[in-house]
Coordinates of C-alpha atoms and ligand atoms in Angstrom, one line a residue:
X1 CA 109.6 123.7 108.1
X2 CA 107.4 122.8 105.4
X3 CA 104.0 121.2 106.0
X4 CA 102.4 118.5 104.0
X5 CA 100.8 120.9 101.4
X6 CA 104.0 122.9 101.0
X7 CA 105.9 119.5 100.5
X8 CA 103.4 118.5 97.8
X9 CA 103.7 121.7 96.1
X10 CA 107.6 121.7 96.1
X11 CA 107.3 118.3 94.3
X12 CA 105.0 119.7 91.7
X13 CA 107.7 122.2 90.8
X14 CA 110.2 119.3 90.0
X15 CA 110.3 117.7 86.6
X16 CA 112.1 114.2 87.1
X17 CA 112.1 111.7 84.3
X18 CA 110.4 108.6 85.6
X19 CA 109.4 105.6 83.7
X20 CA 106.9 103.2 85.1
X21 CA 105.4 100.1 83.5
X22 CA 106.1 101.4 79.9
X23 CA 105.0 105.0 80.5
X24 CA 106.1 108.1 81.8
X25 CA 105.0 109.5 85.1
X26 CA 104.2 113.1 84.7
X27 CA 103.3 114.0 88.3
X28 CA 104.5 111.9 91.3
X29 CA 101.9 113.8 93.4
X30 CA 99.0 112.8 91.2
X31 CA 99.9 109.4 89.7
X32 CA 98.2 106.4 91.4
X33 CA 101.5 104.4 91.2
X34 CA 103.4 107.0 93.2
X35 CA 100.9 109.0 95.3
X36 CA 100.8 106.5 98.2
X37 CA 104.5 106.7 98.6
X38 CA 104.1 110.7 98.5
X39 CA 101.6 110.3 101.2
X40 CA 103.9 108.3 103.3
X41 CA 106.9 110.7 103.1
X42 CA 104.5 113.7 103.6
X43 CA 103.8 112.4 107.0
X44 CA 107.4 113.4 108.1
X45 CA 106.4 117.0 107.2
X46 CA 102.8 117.0 108.5
X47 CA 103.8 115.6 111.9
X48 CA 106.4 118.3 112.4
X49 CA 103.3 120.6 112.7
X50 CA 101.5 118.5 115.2
X51 CA 102.1 119.7 118.8
X52 CA 101.8 116.1 120.0
X53 CA 104.8 115.1 118.4
X54 CA 106.9 118.2 118.5
X55 CA 109.5 116.9 120.8
X56 CA 110.1 114.0 118.5
X57 CA 109.9 115.4 115.0
X58 CA 111.2 119.0 115.6
X59 CA 114.9 119.7 116.6
X60 CA 117.2 122.7 116.9
X61 CA 119.7 123.2 114.1
X62 CA 123.3 123.0 115.5
X63 CA 124.2 125.3 112.5
X64 CA 121.7 127.9 112.7
X65 CA 120.1 127.5 116.0
X66 CA 116.7 127.5 114.4
X67 CA 113.9 125.0 114.5
X68 CA 114.2 122.3 111.9
X69 CA 112.6 119.0 111.0
X70 CA 114.5 116.2 112.6
X71 CA 114.8 114.4 109.2
X72 CA 117.5 117.2 108.4
X73 CA 119.1 117.1 111.8
X74 CA 122.8 116.5 112.8
X75 CA 122.6 114.5 115.8
X76 CA 123.9 116.5 118.8
X77 CA 123.5 113.8 121.7
X78 CA 122.5 110.2 122.4
X79 CA 119.3 111.7 123.3
X80 CA 118.8 112.8 119.6
X81 CA 119.8 109.4 118.6
X82 CA 117.2 107.8 121.0
X83 CA 114.5 110.2 119.7
X84 CA 115.2 109.5 116.1
X85 CA 114.3 105.8 116.9
X86 CA 111.1 106.8 118.8
X87 CA 110.1 109.1 115.9
X88 CA 110.7 106.4 113.3
X89 CA 108.5 103.7 115.4
X90 CA 105.9 106.3 115.8
X91 CA 105.6 107.3 112.0
X92 CA 105.8 103.5 111.2
X93 CA 102.8 103.1 113.4
X94 CA 100.8 105.6 111.3
X95 CA 102.0 104.7 107.9
X96 CA 102.2 101.0 108.2
X97 CA 105.1 101.2 105.8
X98 CA 108.4 102.9 104.8
X99 CA 108.3 106.8 104.8
X100 CA 111.6 106.9 103.0
X101 CA 113.1 110.2 104.3
X102 CA 115.7 108.4 106.9
X103 CA 118.0 107.3 104.0
X104 CA 118.8 110.9 103.3
X105 CA 119.1 111.8 106.8
X106 CA 121.6 109.0 107.5
X107 CA 123.7 109.9 104.4
X108 CA 123.8 113.6 105.5
X109 CA 125.0 112.6 109.0
X110 CA 127.6 110.1 107.5
X111 CA 128.8 112.8 105.2
X112 CA 129.2 115.3 108.0
X113 CA 131.3 112.9 109.9
X114 CA 133.4 111.7 107.0
X115 CA 134.2 115.0 105.3
X116 CA 135.5 116.3 108.7
X117 CA 137.9 113.5 108.8
X118 CA 139.0 113.6 105.2
X119 CA 139.7 117.4 105.5
X120 CA 141.7 117.0 108.8
X121 CA 143.8 114.2 107.2
X122 CA 144.1 115.4 103.6
X123 CA 143.9 119.2 103.9
X124 CA 140.8 119.4 101.7
X125 CA 137.7 121.7 102.2
X126 CA 134.8 119.3 101.6
X127 CA 133.5 119.8 105.3
X128 CA 132.9 123.4 105.0
X129 CA 131.3 123.0 101.6
X130 CA 128.9 120.3 103.1
X131 CA 128.0 122.5 106.0
X132 CA 126.8 125.1 103.6
X133 CA 124.8 122.4 101.7
X134 CA 123.4 121.2 105.0
X135 CA 122.2 124.6 105.9
X136 CA 120.3 124.7 102.5
X137 CA 118.8 121.2 103.3
X138 CA 117.7 122.5 106.6
X139 CA 116.3 125.9 105.7
X140 CA 114.4 124.4 102.6
X141 CA 113.4 121.3 104.6
X142 CA 114.5 119.2 101.6
X143 CA 113.9 115.5 101.3
X144 CA 117.1 113.8 100.4
X145 CA 117.4 110.4 98.9
X146 CA 120.5 108.7 100.3
X147 CA 122.0 107.1 97.2
X148 CA 124.6 104.5 98.2
X149 CA 123.9 101.2 96.4
X150 CA 125.5 100.8 93.1
X151 CA 124.2 98.2 90.6
X152 CA 127.5 96.3 91.2
X153 CA 127.6 94.0 88.1
X154 CA 129.9 91.0 88.6
X155 CA 130.0 90.6 92.5
X156 CA 133.4 88.9 92.3
X157 CA 135.1 92.0 90.8
X158 CA 135.9 95.4 92.1
X159 CA 134.6 98.5 90.4
X160 CA 137.5 99.0 88.1
X161 CA 137.7 95.4 87.2
X162 CA 134.2 95.2 85.7
X163 CA 133.8 94.5 82.1
X164 CA 131.6 97.7 81.9
X165 CA 133.1 100.6 83.9
X166 CA 129.8 102.2 84.6
X167 CA 128.5 99.5 86.9
X168 CA 129.7 101.7 89.9
X169 CA 129.1 105.5 89.8
X170 CA 132.3 107.2 88.7
X171 CA 133.8 110.5 87.8
X172 CA 134.3 110.8 84.1
X173 CA 135.5 114.3 83.8
X174 CA 137.0 116.9 86.1
X175 CA 136.2 120.4 85.0
X176 CA 137.1 123.8 86.3
X177 CA 133.5 124.3 87.4
X178 CA 132.6 120.8 88.6
X179 CA 132.7 117.1 87.8
X180 CA 130.6 114.7 85.5
X181 CA 129.4 111.6 86.9
X182 CA 128.2 108.4 85.2
X183 CA 126.7 105.2 86.5
X184 CA 123.4 104.0 88.1
X185 CA 122.1 103.5 91.7
X186 CA 119.7 100.6 92.5
X187 CA 117.0 100.2 95.1
X188 CA 116.7 104.0 95.5
X189 CA 114.1 104.4 98.3
X190 CA 111.8 107.5 98.0
X191 CA 113.8 108.8 95.1
X192 CA 110.9 109.9 92.9
X193 CA 109.4 112.1 95.6
X194 CA 112.7 113.5 97.0
X195 CA 114.1 116.9 96.1
X196 CA 117.8 115.7 95.6
X197 CA 119.8 112.6 96.0
X198 CA 123.2 112.5 97.9
X199 CA 125.4 110.1 96.1
X200 CA 128.0 108.2 98.3
X201 CA 130.2 105.2 97.4
X202 CA 128.9 101.6 98.0
X203 CA 132.0 99.6 98.8
X204 CA 135.6 99.9 99.9
X205 CA 138.0 101.0 97.1
X206 CA 141.7 100.9 96.2
X207 CA 144.0 103.5 94.5
X208 CA 143.0 102.0 91.1
X209 CA 139.3 102.9 91.9
X210 CA 139.9 106.6 92.7
X211 CA 137.4 107.7 90.2
X212 CA 134.7 105.7 92.1
X213 CA 135.3 107.6 95.4
X214 CA 132.8 110.2 94.8
X215 CA 130.1 111.9 97.0
X216 CA 127.9 114.6 95.6
X217 CA 124.4 116.1 95.8
X218 CA 122.2 116.1 92.6
X219 CA 118.8 117.4 92.1
X220 CA 116.3 114.5 91.2
X221 CA 115.5 116.2 87.9
X222 CA 119.0 117.3 86.8
X223 CA 119.8 116.9 83.1
X224 CA 120.9 113.4 82.6
X225 CA 119.2 111.6 85.4
X226 CA 116.6 108.9 84.5
X227 CA 114.5 107.0 87.2
X228 CA 112.9 103.5 86.5
X229 CA 110.3 102.8 89.0
X230 CA 110.3 99.4 90.7
X231 CA 107.4 97.0 90.8
X232 CA 106.0 95.9 94.1
X233 CA 103.8 92.9 95.1
X234 CA 100.3 93.5 93.9
X235 CA 101.0 97.1 93.0
X236 CA 98.5 96.9 90.1
X237 CA 95.7 96.9 92.7
X238 CA 96.4 100.5 93.2
X239 CA 94.7 101.1 89.9
X240 CA 91.6 99.0 90.6
X241 CA 90.2 99.7 94.2
X242 CA 90.7 100.4 97.7
X243 CA 90.0 97.3 99.7
X244 CA 92.1 95.0 97.7
X245 CA 95.2 97.4 98.0
X246 CA 95.2 96.7 101.8
X247 CA 97.0 100.0 102.7
X248 CA 95.7 102.2 100.0
X249 CA 96.8 105.4 101.6
X250 CA 100.4 104.4 102.0
X251 CA 101.2 101.2 100.0
X252 CA 104.1 98.8 100.8
X253 CA 107.6 99.8 101.4
X254 CA 109.4 102.8 99.9
X255 CA 108.9 103.0 96.2
X256 CA 112.3 102.2 94.8
X257 CA 114.0 103.1 91.6
X258 CA 116.8 102.3 89.3
X259 CA 118.3 105.7 88.9
X260 CA 120.5 106.2 86.0
X261 CA 123.1 109.0 85.9
X262 CA 124.0 109.7 82.3
X263 CA 127.0 112.0 82.3
X264 CA 125.5 114.3 85.0
X265 CA 127.3 117.6 85.7
X266 CA 127.8 118.6 89.4
X267 CA 129.2 122.0 90.3
X268 CA 132.1 121.8 92.9
X269 CA 129.9 123.2 95.7
X270 CA 128.0 120.0 95.7
X271 CA 130.9 117.7 95.5
X272 CA 131.9 116.1 98.9
X273 CA 134.3 113.6 97.9
X274 CA 136.4 113.4 94.9
X275 CA 138.9 110.6 94.6
X276 CA 139.8 110.0 98.4
X277 CA 139.3 106.0 98.0
X278 CA 140.9 105.5 101.4
X279 CA 137.8 106.7 103.2
X280 CA 135.2 104.9 101.1
X281 CA 134.9 102.0 103.4
X282 CA 134.4 104.2 106.5
X283 CA 131.9 106.3 104.7
X284 CA 129.9 103.1 103.7
X285 CA 130.0 101.7 107.2
X286 CA 129.0 105.0 109.0
X287 CA 126.0 105.4 106.7
X288 CA 125.2 101.7 107.1
X289 CA 125.3 101.8 110.9
X290 CA 123.1 104.8 111.1
X291 CA 120.5 103.2 108.7
X292 CA 120.7 99.8 110.6
X293 CA 119.9 101.7 113.8
X294 CA 116.5 102.7 112.2
X295 CA 115.1 99.2 111.7
X296 CA 114.2 98.6 115.2
X297 CA 112.3 102.0 115.0
X298 CA 110.3 102.0 111.6
X299 CA 110.1 98.2 111.3
X300 CA 108.7 98.0 114.9
X301 CA 106.1 100.5 114.0
X302 CA 105.1 98.4 111.1
X303 CA 105.2 95.3 113.4
X304 CA 103.0 97.2 115.9
X305 CA 100.4 97.5 113.0
X306 CA 100.8 93.9 112.0
X307 CA 100.3 92.6 115.6
X308 CA 97.2 94.8 116.0
X309 CA 95.7 93.6 112.8
X310 CA 96.6 89.9 113.8
X311 CA 94.9 90.3 117.2
X312 CA 91.9 91.9 115.4
X313 CA 91.7 89.1 113.1
X314 CA 91.6 86.6 115.9
X315 CA 88.8 88.6 117.4
X316 CA 87.0 88.9 114.0
X317 CA 87.3 85.1 113.7
X318 CA 85.7 84.7 117.1
X319 CA 88.9 83.2 118.9
X320 CA 90.6 86.1 120.8
X321 CA 91.1 84.0 123.9
X322 CA 92.3 80.7 122.8
X323 CA 95.5 80.2 124.6
X324 CA 97.7 79.1 121.6
X325 CA 96.7 82.4 119.8
X326 CA 97.6 84.5 122.8
X327 CA 100.9 82.6 123.0
X328 CA 101.6 83.5 119.5
X329 CA 100.7 87.1 119.9
X330 CA 103.1 87.3 123.0
X331 CA 105.8 85.7 120.9
X332 CA 105.2 88.6 118.1
X333 CA 105.3 91.1 120.8
X334 CA 108.5 89.7 122.2
X335 CA 110.2 89.7 118.9
X336 CA 109.0 93.5 118.1
X337 CA 110.2 94.7 121.4
X338 CA 113.5 93.0 121.1
X339 CA 114.3 94.8 117.8
X340 CA 113.2 98.2 119.5
X341 CA 115.5 97.4 122.4
X342 CA 118.5 97.0 120.3
X343 CA 117.8 100.3 118.5
X344 CA 117.5 102.1 121.8
X345 CA 120.7 100.4 123.0
X346 CA 122.7 101.3 119.9
X347 CA 121.6 105.0 120.4
X348 CA 122.1 105.3 124.0
X349 CA 125.5 103.8 123.7
X350 CA 126.4 106.3 121.0
X351 CA 129.3 108.7 121.2
X352 CA 130.4 112.1 120.0
X353 CA 132.6 112.2 117.0
X354 CA 135.4 114.6 116.1
X355 CA 133.2 116.4 113.9
X356 CA 131.1 117.1 116.9
X357 CA 127.9 115.1 115.9
X358 CA 126.8 111.9 117.4
X359 CA 127.2 108.5 116.2
X360 CA 125.7 104.9 117.1
X361 CA 127.3 102.0 118.5
X362 CA 128.3 100.2 115.4
X363 CA 128.3 96.7 117.0
X364 CA 124.7 97.0 118.5
X365 CA 123.3 98.8 115.3
X366 CA 124.4 95.8 113.3
X367 CA 122.4 93.5 115.7
X368 CA 119.3 95.6 115.1
X369 CA 119.2 95.0 111.4
X370 CA 120.3 91.3 111.7
X371 CA 117.4 90.7 114.1
X372 CA 115.0 92.4 111.6
X373 CA 116.0 89.9 108.7
X374 CA 114.7 87.1 110.8
X375 CA 112.1 88.6 113.2
X376 CA 110.0 90.3 110.5
X377 CA 109.6 87.0 108.8
X378 CA 108.7 85.2 112.1
X379 CA 106.2 87.9 112.9
X380 CA 104.7 87.7 109.5
X381 CA 104.6 83.9 109.7
X382 CA 102.7 84.1 113.0
X383 CA 100.3 86.6 111.6
X384 CA 99.4 84.3 108.8
X385 CA 99.1 81.4 111.2
X386 CA 96.6 83.3 113.4
X387 CA 94.7 85.2 110.5
X388 CA 94.0 81.8 108.5
X389 CA 94.0 80.9 104.8
X390 CA 91.2 83.5 104.4
X391 CA 94.1 86.1 103.7
X392 CA 95.4 84.0 100.6
X393 CA 91.9 83.0 99.0
X394 CA 89.7 86.1 99.3
X395 CA 87.7 87.1 96.3
X396 CA 88.3 90.4 94.4
X397 CA 86.8 93.7 95.7
X398 CA 84.9 93.9 92.5
X399 CA 82.9 90.7 93.3
X400 CA 82.3 91.9 96.8
X401 CA 80.9 95.0 95.4
X402 CA 78.9 93.2 92.6
X403 CA 75.2 92.6 93.3
X404 CA 75.3 89.0 92.0
X405 CA 78.0 87.9 94.3
X406 CA 78.0 90.3 97.3
X407 CA 75.3 88.4 99.2
X408 CA 77.2 85.1 99.2
X409 CA 80.3 86.8 100.1
X410 CA 78.6 88.4 102.9
X411 CA 76.9 85.3 104.1
X412 CA 79.8 82.8 103.9
X413 CA 82.6 85.0 104.9
X414 CA 80.7 86.1 108.1
X415 CA 82.4 84.9 111.4
X416 CA 82.2 86.6 114.8
X417 CA 78.6 87.9 114.5
X418 CA 79.5 91.2 116.1
X419 CA 81.8 92.0 113.3
X420 CA 80.7 93.1 109.8
X421 CA 82.1 90.8 107.0
X422 CA 83.6 93.8 105.2
X423 CA 85.9 94.7 108.4
X424 CA 87.1 91.0 108.4
X425 CA 88.0 91.4 104.6
X426 CA 89.7 94.8 104.9
X427 CA 91.8 93.5 107.9
X428 CA 92.8 90.4 106.1
X429 CA 93.9 92.5 102.9
X430 CA 95.8 94.8 105.2
X431 CA 97.7 91.7 106.7
X432 CA 98.2 90.3 103.3
X433 CA 99.7 93.6 102.0
X434 CA 102.1 94.0 105.0
X435 CA 103.5 90.6 105.5
X436 CA 104.1 89.2 101.9
X437 CA 106.4 89.7 98.9
X438 CA 108.0 93.0 98.7
X439 CA 107.6 94.0 102.3
X440 CA 109.5 91.0 103.6
X441 CA 112.4 91.1 101.0
X442 CA 112.8 94.8 102.3
X443 CA 113.3 93.6 105.8
X444 CA 115.9 91.2 104.5
X445 CA 117.9 93.5 102.3
X446 CA 117.1 97.0 103.3
X447 CA 120.1 98.8 104.9
X448 CA 122.3 95.9 103.6
X449 CA 122.0 92.2 103.2
X450 CA 122.5 90.0 106.4
X451 CA 126.1 88.9 105.4
X452 CA 127.1 92.5 105.6
X453 CA 126.1 92.6 109.2
X454 CA 127.6 89.3 110.0
X455 CA 131.0 90.7 108.7
X456 CA 130.5 93.7 110.8
X457 CA 129.7 91.8 114.1
X458 CA 132.7 89.6 113.6
X459 CA 134.9 92.8 113.0
X460 CA 133.5 94.9 115.7
X461 CA 133.5 92.2 118.4
X462 CA 136.6 91.7 120.6
X463 CA 137.1 87.8 120.5
X464 CA 140.6 88.1 121.9
X465 CA 139.1 89.9 125.0
X466 CA 136.4 87.0 125.2
X467 CA 139.0 84.2 125.0
X468 CA 141.0 86.0 127.9
X469 CA 137.8 86.1 130.0
X470 CA 137.4 82.3 129.5
X471 CA 141.0 81.4 130.0
X472 CA 141.0 83.2 133.3
X473 CA 138.0 81.3 134.7
X474 CA 139.5 78.1 133.3
X475 CA 142.8 78.8 135.0
X476 CA 144.8 78.5 131.8
X477 CA 148.0 80.4 131.6
X478 CA 148.7 82.3 128.5
Ligands
SF4_501 FE1 113.2 104.9 106.9 FE2 112.7 102.4 107.7 FE3 112.1 103.3 105.2 FE4 114.7 102.7 105.7 S1 113.1 101.2 105.7 S2 113.8 104.6 104.8 S3 114.6 103.4 108.0 S4 111.3 103.9 107.1
FE502 FE1 114.9 100.6 104.1

């Protein structure tokens, strides 16, 4: 298992093409725009070597029997699924943001299940090929970007009906030695500081969309791959200072890209689906359920920090014991623990798949993420309510540091006499960072937009059974 330094060294060896704000990023490890995201992902490597978290972050490989990082593990029990959630909450508490590596973990687990099924029903040999790849991932402790979301073009049209055929990633050539793919993937969390991306389909497909049914692994710096780094709320502050950034070490959310695949060659050993369109929907749903499971882990870790910062702000403002503030903090705790409950439940109710690995309860996993699309907003709203307008009108860090203005800021932003003004400012900036803009939009759309969960809830629930229960008590004959 790599440690933090080895992970950073491994990233230095890669040469991905990344554009950001009109320039090229030469080193993701050193560039101030990407470094915080690297730090956050590095936590998944660092903690694997911390004896305190060994039980959560280290697992035993089902393929080799060796110790591996849980972020490369194929879940072997419901206990593994529960540990995943606990691990994500714990890391969220330490970073206060997204640490990105779960998307790849979920894509790997989904691919393991789906390739097994495709092989069984179609006589292909993707699973064996994937298991070999999986061993490579485990042995080298790779960070994989799970690359599902296509750019999608006109949302009313299927891939093949689009005016531009490249709006969904597709196979443009089948060769003796592999395939060539073209298209683009959007919202690619952790892409710039991953080693490889695992491409999978984004939607259900019909026979006319065979070429869009493609899954494969591609190094982030393969010829033809271009990344365009996404802008986040207040990200320019990273270039200016430390206090104003709020969470300078780890930034907000995952550092997403638009990743363009310009006729990228993929050798057969790394192709895990090639035309089996009938399995695209199941593939998407399996990946999505695993990823929706996570949000009651990582987002609750983030919520723990928001709740802590809010309680601290109440204290810094001098009002920790006012009853309405306590009530609001209780509400925040209730919301956070409810998200966590759902994650634990969908894990504990998981089951063994035909491939031998474990999969979450899909219905419950979808409740997790749907709750997040509301609860993270409500938690943030309550945080703003308690912290006060201070978090929206604070002066610049530069003015706080300038001799002409610092005494005024010190004097007029003092509140609780036991708390230095700088602490109050720092805590307010942390809250501003964690509860606004990009961070909230990620809680809404990460792992799928809310409508996708509603569709799944309707499909997965047994309404006929519920109607029968009601008819029986109402004494209504069928
Ligand atoms: Fe992992 Fe959460 Fe980030 Fe998704 S949003 S990659 S689950 S930390
Ligand atoms: Fe996410």
